[in-house]
XYZ file of C-alpha atoms in Angstrom:
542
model
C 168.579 4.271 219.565
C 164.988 4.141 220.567
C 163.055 3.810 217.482
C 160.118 5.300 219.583
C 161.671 8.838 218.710
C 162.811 9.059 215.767
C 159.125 9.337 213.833
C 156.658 11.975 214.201
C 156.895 15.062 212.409
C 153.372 14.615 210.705
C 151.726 16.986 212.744
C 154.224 19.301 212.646
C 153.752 19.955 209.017
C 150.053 19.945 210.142
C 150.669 22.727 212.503
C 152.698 24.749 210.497
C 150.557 25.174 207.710
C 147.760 25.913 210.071
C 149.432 28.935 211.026
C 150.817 30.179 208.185
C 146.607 30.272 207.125
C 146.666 32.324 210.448
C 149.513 34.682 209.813
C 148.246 35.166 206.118
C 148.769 38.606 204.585
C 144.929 39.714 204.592
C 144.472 37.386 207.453
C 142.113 38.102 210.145
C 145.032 37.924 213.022
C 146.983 40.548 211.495
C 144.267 43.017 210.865
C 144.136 42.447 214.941
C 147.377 44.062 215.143
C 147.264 46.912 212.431
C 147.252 49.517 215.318
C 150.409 48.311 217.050
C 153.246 48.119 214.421
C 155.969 47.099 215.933
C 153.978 43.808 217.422
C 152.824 43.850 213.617
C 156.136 43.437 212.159
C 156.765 40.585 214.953
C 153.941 38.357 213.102
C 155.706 38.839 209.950
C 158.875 38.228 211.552
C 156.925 34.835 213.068
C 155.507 33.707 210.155
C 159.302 33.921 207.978
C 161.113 32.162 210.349
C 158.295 29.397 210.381
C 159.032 29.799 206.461
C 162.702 29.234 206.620
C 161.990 25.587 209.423
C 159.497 24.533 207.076
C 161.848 24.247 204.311
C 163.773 21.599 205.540
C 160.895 19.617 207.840
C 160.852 17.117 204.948
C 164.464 16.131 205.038
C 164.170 15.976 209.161
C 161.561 13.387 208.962
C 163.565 11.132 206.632
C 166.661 11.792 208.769
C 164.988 11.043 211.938
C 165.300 7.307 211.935
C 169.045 7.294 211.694
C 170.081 10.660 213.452
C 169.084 10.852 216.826
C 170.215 14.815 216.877
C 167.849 15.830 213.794
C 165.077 13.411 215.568
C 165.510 15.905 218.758
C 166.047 18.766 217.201
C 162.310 18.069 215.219
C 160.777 17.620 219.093
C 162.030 20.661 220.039
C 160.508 22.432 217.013
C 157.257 20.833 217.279
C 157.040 22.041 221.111
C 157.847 25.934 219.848
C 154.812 25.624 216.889
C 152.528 24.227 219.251
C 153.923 27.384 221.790
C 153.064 29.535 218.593
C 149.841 27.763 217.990
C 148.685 28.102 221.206
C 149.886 31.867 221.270
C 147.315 32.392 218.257
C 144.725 30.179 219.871
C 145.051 32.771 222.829
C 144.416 35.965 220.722
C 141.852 34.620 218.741
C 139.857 33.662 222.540
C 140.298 37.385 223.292
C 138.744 38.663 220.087
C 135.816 36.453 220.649
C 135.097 37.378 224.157
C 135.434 40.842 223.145
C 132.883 40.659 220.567
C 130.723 38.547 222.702
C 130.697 41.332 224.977
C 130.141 43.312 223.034
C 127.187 42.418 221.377
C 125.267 42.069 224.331
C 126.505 45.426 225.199
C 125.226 46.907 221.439
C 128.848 48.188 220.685
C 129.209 49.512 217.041
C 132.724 48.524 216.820
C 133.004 45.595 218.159
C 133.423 44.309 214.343
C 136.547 46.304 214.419
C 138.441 44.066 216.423
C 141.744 46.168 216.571
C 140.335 49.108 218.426
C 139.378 46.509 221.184
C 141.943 44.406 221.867
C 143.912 46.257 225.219
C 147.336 47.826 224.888
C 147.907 45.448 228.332
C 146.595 41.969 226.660
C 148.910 43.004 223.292
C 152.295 43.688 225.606
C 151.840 39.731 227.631
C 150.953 38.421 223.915
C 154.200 40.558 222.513
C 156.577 39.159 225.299
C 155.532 35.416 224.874
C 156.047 35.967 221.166
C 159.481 37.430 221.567
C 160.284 34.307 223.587
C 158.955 31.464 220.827
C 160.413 33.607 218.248
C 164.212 33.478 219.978
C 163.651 29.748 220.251
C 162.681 28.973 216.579
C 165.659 31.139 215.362
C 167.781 29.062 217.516
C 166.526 26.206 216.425
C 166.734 26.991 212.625
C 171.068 28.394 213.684
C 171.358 24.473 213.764
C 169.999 23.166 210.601
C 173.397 23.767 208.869
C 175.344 22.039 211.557
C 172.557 18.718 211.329
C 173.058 18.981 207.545
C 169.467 19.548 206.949
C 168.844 20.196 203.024
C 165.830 22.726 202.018
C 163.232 21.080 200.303
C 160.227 23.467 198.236
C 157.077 22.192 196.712
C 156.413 18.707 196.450
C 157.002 15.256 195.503
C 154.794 15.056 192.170
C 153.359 11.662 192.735
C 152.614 9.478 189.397
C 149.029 8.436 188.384
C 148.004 4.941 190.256
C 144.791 3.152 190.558
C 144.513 2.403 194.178
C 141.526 0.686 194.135
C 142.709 -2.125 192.583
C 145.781 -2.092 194.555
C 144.446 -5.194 197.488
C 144.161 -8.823 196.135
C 141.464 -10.994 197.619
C 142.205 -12.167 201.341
C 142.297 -15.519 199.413
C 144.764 -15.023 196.998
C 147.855 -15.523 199.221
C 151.068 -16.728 198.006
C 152.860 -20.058 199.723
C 150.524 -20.658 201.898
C 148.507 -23.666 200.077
C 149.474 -26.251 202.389
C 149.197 -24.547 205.510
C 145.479 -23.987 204.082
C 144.833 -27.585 203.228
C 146.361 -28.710 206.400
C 144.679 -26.807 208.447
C 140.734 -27.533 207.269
C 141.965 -31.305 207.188
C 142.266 -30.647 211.186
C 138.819 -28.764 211.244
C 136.869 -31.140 209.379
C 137.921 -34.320 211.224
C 136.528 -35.515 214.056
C 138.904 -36.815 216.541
C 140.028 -39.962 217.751
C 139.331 -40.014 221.068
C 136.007 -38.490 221.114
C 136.815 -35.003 222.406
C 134.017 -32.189 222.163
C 137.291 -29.570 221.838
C 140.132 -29.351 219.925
C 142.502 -26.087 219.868
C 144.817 -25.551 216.656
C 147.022 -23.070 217.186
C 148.632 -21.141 214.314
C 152.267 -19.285 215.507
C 154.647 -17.046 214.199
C 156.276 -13.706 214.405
C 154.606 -10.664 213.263
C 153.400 -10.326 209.444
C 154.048 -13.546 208.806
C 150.499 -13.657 207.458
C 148.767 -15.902 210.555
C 145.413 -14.085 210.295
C 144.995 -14.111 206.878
C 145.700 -17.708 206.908
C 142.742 -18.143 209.056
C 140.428 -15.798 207.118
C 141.390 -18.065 204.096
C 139.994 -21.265 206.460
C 137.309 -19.353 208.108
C 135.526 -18.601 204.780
C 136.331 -21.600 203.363
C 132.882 -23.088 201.560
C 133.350 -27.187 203.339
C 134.316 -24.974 207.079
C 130.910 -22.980 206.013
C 128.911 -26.174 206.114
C 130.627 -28.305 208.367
C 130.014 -25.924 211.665
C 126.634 -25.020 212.812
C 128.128 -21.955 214.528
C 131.551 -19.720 213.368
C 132.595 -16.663 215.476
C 135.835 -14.223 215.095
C 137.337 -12.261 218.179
C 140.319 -10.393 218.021
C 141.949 -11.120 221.563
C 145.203 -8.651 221.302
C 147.300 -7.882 224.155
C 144.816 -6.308 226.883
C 143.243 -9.795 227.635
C 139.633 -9.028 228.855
C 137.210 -11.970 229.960
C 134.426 -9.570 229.900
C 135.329 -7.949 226.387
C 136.342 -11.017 224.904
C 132.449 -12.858 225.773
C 131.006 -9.497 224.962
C 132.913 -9.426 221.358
C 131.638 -13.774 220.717
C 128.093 -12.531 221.497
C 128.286 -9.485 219.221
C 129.722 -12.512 216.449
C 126.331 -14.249 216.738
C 123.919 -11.759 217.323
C 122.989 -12.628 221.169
C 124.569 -9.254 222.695
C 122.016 -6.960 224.487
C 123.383 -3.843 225.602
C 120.758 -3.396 228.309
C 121.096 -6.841 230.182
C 124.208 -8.007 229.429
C 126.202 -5.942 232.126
C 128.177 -7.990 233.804
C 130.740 -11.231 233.228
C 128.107 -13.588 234.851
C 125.232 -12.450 233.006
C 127.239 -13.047 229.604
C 129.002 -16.300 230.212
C 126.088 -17.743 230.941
C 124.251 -16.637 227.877
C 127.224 -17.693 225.907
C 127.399 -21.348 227.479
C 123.848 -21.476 226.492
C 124.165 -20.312 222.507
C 126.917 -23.049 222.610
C 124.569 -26.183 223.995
C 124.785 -29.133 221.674
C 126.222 -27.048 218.908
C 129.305 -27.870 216.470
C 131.099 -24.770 216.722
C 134.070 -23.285 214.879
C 135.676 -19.945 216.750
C 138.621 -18.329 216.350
C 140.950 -16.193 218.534
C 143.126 -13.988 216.762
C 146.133 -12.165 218.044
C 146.396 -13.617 221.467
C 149.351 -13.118 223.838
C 148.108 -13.949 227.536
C 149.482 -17.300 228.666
C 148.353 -16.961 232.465
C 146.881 -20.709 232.617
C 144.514 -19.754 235.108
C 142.803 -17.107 232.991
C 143.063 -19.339 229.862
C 141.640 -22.201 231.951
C 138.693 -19.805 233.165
C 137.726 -19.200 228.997
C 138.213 -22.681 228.367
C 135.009 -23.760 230.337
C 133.161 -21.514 228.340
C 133.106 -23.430 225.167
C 132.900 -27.115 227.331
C 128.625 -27.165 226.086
C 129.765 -27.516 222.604
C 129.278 -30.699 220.428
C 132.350 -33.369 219.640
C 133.948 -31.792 216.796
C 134.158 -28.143 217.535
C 137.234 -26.734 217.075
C 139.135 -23.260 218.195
C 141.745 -21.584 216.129
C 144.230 -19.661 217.920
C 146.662 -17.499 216.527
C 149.777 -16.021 218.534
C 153.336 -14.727 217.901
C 154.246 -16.336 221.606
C 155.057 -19.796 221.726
C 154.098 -20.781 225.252
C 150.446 -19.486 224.041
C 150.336 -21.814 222.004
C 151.760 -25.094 223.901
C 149.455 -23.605 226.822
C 146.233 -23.472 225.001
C 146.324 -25.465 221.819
C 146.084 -29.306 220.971
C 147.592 -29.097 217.620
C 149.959 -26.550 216.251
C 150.638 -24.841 212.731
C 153.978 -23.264 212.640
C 154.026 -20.755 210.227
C 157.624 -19.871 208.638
C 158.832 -17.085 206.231
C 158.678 -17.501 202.771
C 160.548 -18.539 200.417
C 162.715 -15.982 198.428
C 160.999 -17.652 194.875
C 157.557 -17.094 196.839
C 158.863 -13.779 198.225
C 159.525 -12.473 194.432
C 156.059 -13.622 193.721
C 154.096 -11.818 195.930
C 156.264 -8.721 195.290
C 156.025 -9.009 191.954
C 152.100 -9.668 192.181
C 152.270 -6.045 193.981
C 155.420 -3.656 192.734
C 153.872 -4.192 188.771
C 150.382 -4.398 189.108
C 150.480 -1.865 186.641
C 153.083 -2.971 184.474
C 155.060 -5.500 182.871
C 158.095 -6.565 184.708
C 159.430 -7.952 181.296
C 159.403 -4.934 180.305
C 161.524 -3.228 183.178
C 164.329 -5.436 183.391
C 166.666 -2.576 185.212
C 163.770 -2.768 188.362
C 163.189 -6.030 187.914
C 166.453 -6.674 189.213
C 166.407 -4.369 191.694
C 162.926 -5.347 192.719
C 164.065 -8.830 193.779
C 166.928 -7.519 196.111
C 164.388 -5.481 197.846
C 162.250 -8.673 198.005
C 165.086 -10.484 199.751
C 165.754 -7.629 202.322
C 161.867 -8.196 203.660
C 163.113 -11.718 204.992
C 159.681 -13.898 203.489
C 157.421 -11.571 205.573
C 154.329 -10.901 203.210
C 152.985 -7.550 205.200
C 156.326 -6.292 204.423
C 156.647 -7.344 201.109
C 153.166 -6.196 200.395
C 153.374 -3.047 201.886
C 156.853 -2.182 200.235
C 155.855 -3.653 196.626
C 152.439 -1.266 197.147
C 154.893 1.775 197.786
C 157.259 0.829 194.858
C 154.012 0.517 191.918
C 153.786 4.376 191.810
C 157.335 4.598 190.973
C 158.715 3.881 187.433
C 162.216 5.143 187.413
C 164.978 2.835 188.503
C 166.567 5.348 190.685
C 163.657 5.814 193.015
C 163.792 1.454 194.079
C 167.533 1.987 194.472
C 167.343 4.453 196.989
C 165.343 2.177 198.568
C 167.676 -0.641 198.109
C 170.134 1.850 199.649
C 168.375 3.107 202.625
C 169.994 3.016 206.332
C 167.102 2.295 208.023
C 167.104 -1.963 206.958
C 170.389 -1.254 209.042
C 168.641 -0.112 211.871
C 168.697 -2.108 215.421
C 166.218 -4.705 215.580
C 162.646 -3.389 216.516
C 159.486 -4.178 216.193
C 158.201 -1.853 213.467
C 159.546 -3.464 210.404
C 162.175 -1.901 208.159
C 159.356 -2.043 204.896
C 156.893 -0.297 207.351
C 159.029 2.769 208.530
C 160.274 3.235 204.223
C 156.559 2.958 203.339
C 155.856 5.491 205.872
C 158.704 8.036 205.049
C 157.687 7.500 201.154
C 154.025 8.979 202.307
C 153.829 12.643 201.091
C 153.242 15.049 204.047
C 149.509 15.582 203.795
C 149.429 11.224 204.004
C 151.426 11.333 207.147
C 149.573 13.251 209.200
C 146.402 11.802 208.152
C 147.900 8.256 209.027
C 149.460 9.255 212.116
C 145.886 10.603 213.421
C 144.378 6.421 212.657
C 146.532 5.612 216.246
C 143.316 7.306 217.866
C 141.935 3.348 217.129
C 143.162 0.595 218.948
C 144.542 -2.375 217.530
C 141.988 -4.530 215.587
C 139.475 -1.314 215.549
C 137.102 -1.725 212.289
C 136.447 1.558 211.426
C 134.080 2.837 208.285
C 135.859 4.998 205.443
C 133.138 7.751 206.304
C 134.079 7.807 209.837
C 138.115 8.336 209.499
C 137.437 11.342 206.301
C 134.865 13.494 208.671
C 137.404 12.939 211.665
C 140.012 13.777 209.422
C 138.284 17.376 208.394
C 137.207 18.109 211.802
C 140.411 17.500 212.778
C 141.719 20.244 210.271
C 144.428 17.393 208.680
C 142.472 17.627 204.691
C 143.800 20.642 202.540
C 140.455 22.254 200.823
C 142.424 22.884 197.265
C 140.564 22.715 193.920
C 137.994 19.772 195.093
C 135.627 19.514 197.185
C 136.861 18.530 200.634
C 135.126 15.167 200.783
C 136.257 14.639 198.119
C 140.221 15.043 198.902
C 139.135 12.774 202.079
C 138.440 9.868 200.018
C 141.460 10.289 198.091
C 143.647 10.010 201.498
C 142.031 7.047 202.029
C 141.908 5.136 198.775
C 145.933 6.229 198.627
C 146.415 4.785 201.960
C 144.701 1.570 201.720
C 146.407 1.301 197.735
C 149.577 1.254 199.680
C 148.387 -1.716 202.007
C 148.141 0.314 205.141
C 144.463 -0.199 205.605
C 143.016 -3.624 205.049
C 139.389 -4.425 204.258
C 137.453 -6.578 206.937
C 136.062 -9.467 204.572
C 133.093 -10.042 206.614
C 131.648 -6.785 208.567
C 129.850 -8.186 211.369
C 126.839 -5.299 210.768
C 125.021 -6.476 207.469
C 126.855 -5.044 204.510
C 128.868 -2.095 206.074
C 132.164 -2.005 204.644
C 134.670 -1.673 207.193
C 138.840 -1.669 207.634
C 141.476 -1.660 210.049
C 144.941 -1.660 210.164
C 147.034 -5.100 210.932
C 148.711 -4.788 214.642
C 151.847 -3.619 213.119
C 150.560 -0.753 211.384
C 148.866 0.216 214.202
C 152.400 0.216 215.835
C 154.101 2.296 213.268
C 151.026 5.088 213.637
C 151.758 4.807 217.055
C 155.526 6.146 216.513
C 154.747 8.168 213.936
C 152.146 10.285 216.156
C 154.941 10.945 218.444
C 152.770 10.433 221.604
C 150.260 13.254 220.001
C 147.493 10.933 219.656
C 146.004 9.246 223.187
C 144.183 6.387 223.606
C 143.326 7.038 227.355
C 142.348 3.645 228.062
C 146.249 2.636 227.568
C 147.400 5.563 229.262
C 149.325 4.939 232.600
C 148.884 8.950 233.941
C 149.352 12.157 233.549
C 152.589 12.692 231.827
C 151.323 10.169 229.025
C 148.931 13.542 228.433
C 151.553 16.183 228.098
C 151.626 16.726 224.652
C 148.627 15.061 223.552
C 146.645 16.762 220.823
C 143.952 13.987 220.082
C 142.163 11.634 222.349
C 140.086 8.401 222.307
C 138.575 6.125 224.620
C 136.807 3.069 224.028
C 133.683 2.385 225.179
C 134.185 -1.196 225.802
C 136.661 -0.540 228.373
C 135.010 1.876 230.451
C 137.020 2.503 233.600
C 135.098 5.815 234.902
C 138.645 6.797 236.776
C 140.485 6.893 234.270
C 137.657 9.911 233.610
C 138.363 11.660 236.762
C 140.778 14.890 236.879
C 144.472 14.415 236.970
């Protein structure tokens, strides 16, 4: 089963409660349609069926994963809300041109929208209506054949304290000789007399390579020893002109209004590099083209003997291509594994204390196979829950059973534990690309534009930063120790996670710099472009 389709019904809960604010009692769409009753009584009849499928969405999503029938029969639904939405979106344009029109035509009644909307623009409206309605009844004549179970209200989710929930970059578990090994390599000078020396650090995916390096990078003797330090996160779209743009941004030697082309900026970077010991670090890199490697390699030749470069890659032939010296990194141990999860699951509680998940808490431990984003991420899930029963349907669940992929198996539980109004505004973060810092401020106010924050009792802001702080408590946003602009507190999500809101947007969100035409834009509802990797045709019409 593609694992691609079986997330993604976090806008859909999203949309639905979006029009049910539409199709409110004393909302202003029905008071459109007061006049025509029998189109009347076909919003009511909208807005109950939309009742009925919303009562089991919440079971759908956690079936999805395993049941490739409930996982299609949640993108067929999401296609007939967004044909409902859009129907809405429609009548709501008409009543606004009308009154436009109005006005400048100094029409008393334009305010009473019913007695202008045409008997012709309500019979095309009724007919499209008739259609979406036909499909969401057929759609919910299935749910007792895909066993679908109807869930009302929600989850009541226990007290927590999620800013506490992140340890220090620093305080990593099993990782101390990796750490002393590798600032042995950076602080000697070697043997030979080279200016260059590569380390490469490799492993698969949350095996905790990055943070190994952070631990090095800030390290007070690596501090002194280097006269210059820079951090570029490479990623998969290799980029000679982003990745020189990015190492002058590091030191401060960028300027937006010469630096325009790959000429102009490798030779300003050669230049910050003459007769300097230098310490610089590639994160996340997966190109092993020689050629292109070989090109970036001459751009750090004007350095002085000692500099070093720290790569870190999950491919293997990156790292005999590029590197000098290798770190392997390997899973944990399961003592170290119980640590770390430990460290996380009873932050807020004695583990003494709860012998019954305890137990239970080190099986789960085993199933994330020494991995610490997964045992970080799962143990971050499992602190909010106190009873037993709640880790043992984790224990339990299908989807560690699931073919190999490369979401992990603590990732996609983590995600199905998120309450609905969590999902959607996670989902919306694959808008960023991979190794995006973004600002708290910035996600909340794209968040409310976006319409994904429920105004309830508080202030919406206010609900915002909630989202947020739950999200990071749960490890799925990660603080950037050392914000490159002054004192700005930034995050970002670790490649992974980035992956998982990829499939759990379902293709809604678009990062049009990634996207390979048209049909990638079919059901998009959000788009982003970066600016670094401005392509003006991708810009042009399709």
């Amino acid at each position: 089963m593609d694992i691609g389709l079986a997330v993604g019904g976090a806008f859909l809960s999203s949309a639905l409660n979006v029009l049910f604010d539409r199709l409110a009692p004393k909302g202003d769409l029905l008071k459109m349609f007061q006049k025509h009753t029998n189109d009347f009584r076909i919003l009511k009849k909208l807005r109950m069926t939309l009742l009925g499928l919303q009562a089991v969405l919440s079971d759908a999503e956690n079936k999805q994963a395993s049941n490739q029938s409930v996982s299609q029969w949640v993108d067929e639904l999401r296609d007939a809300v967004d044909s409902a939405e859009n129907l809405t979106e429609e009548i709501n344009y008409e009543a606004l041109r009308l009154k436009v029109e109005g006005q400048h035509q100094n029409l008393a009644e334009v305010s009473d929208l019913n007695l202008c909307l045409s008997d012709d623009f309500f019979l095309n409206i009724k007919e499209k209506l008739e259609d979406t309605i036909e499909t969401l009844k057929d759609l919910q004549e299935q749910i007792g054949l895909l066993g679908l179970k109807e869930h009302f209200g929600s989850i009541k989710q226990e007290a927590r304290t999620p800013s506490t929930s992140l340890v220090d970059d620093s305080d990593i578990f099993g990782r101390q000789t990796n750490i002393e090994e590798l600032i042995d390599r950076l602080l000697s000078e070697d043997a030979n007399g080279k200016k260059l020396t590569v380390v490469s650090i490799v492993g698969m995916g949350g095996v905790g390579k990055t943070t190994l390096s952070k631990v090095v990078y800030n390290d007070e003797k690596v501090k002194d020893h280097f006269d210059l330090k820079a951090w570029f996160c490479v990623s998969e779209a290799y980029d000679a002109f982003r990745i020189t743009k990015g190492l002058l941004q590091e030191i401060g030697s960028f300027d937006l209004k010469v630096d325009d082309n790959l000429n102009q900026l490798q030779v300003k970077w050669k230049e910050s590099l003459k007769g300097k010991k230098f310490l610089i670090v590639l994160d996340d890199v997966w190109n092993d083209n020689y050629n292109e490697w070989d090109d970036l390699r001459n751009l750090f030749v004007q350095g002085d003997i000692g500099s070093k470069i720290i790569v870190t890659t999950r491919k293997e032939s990156v790292a005999l291509m590029m590197a000098n010296e290798q770190i392997s990194l390997d899973n944990l141990s399961i003592e170290v594994s119980w640590s770390l999860f430990k460290r996380h699951a009873f932050e807020n509680m004695d583990p003494m204390g709860h012998p019954e998940l305890e137990e239970v808490g080190k099986q789960i431990a085993a199933k994330c196979k020494g991995l610490p984003l997964a045992l970080k991420t799962l143990a971050g899930m499992l602190r909010s829950k106190s009873e037993v029963e709640g880790w043992k349907r984790i224990l339990r669940s299908e989807i560690w059973e699931l073919p190999h992929n490369n979401i992990l198996p603590a990732l996609m539980l983590s995600y199905n534990d998120l309450p609905a109004h969590l999902k959607r505004c996670f989902s919306y973060c694959a808008i960023f690309p991979k190794d995006y810092a973004f600002r708290k401020e910035q996600v909340i106010h794209l968040w409310i534009a976006n319409g994904l924050i429920l105004q309830e009792d508080r202030i919406i802001q206010d609900s915002g930063n909630q989202y947020f702080l739950e999200l990071r408590s749960r490890s799925l946003f990660e603080r950037v120790p050392n914000p490159s602009q002054g004192n700005i507190e930034k995050f970002l999500m670790h490649d992974l996670v980035n992956d998982l809101a990829q499939i759990a947007s379902s293709k809604l969100c678009i990062r049009l710099e990634e996207s390979q035409g048209s049909h990638m834009l079919e059901k998009g509802r959000h788009l982003s472009y970066s600016m670094e990797s401005i392509d003006f045709e991708k810009l042009t019409p399709l």
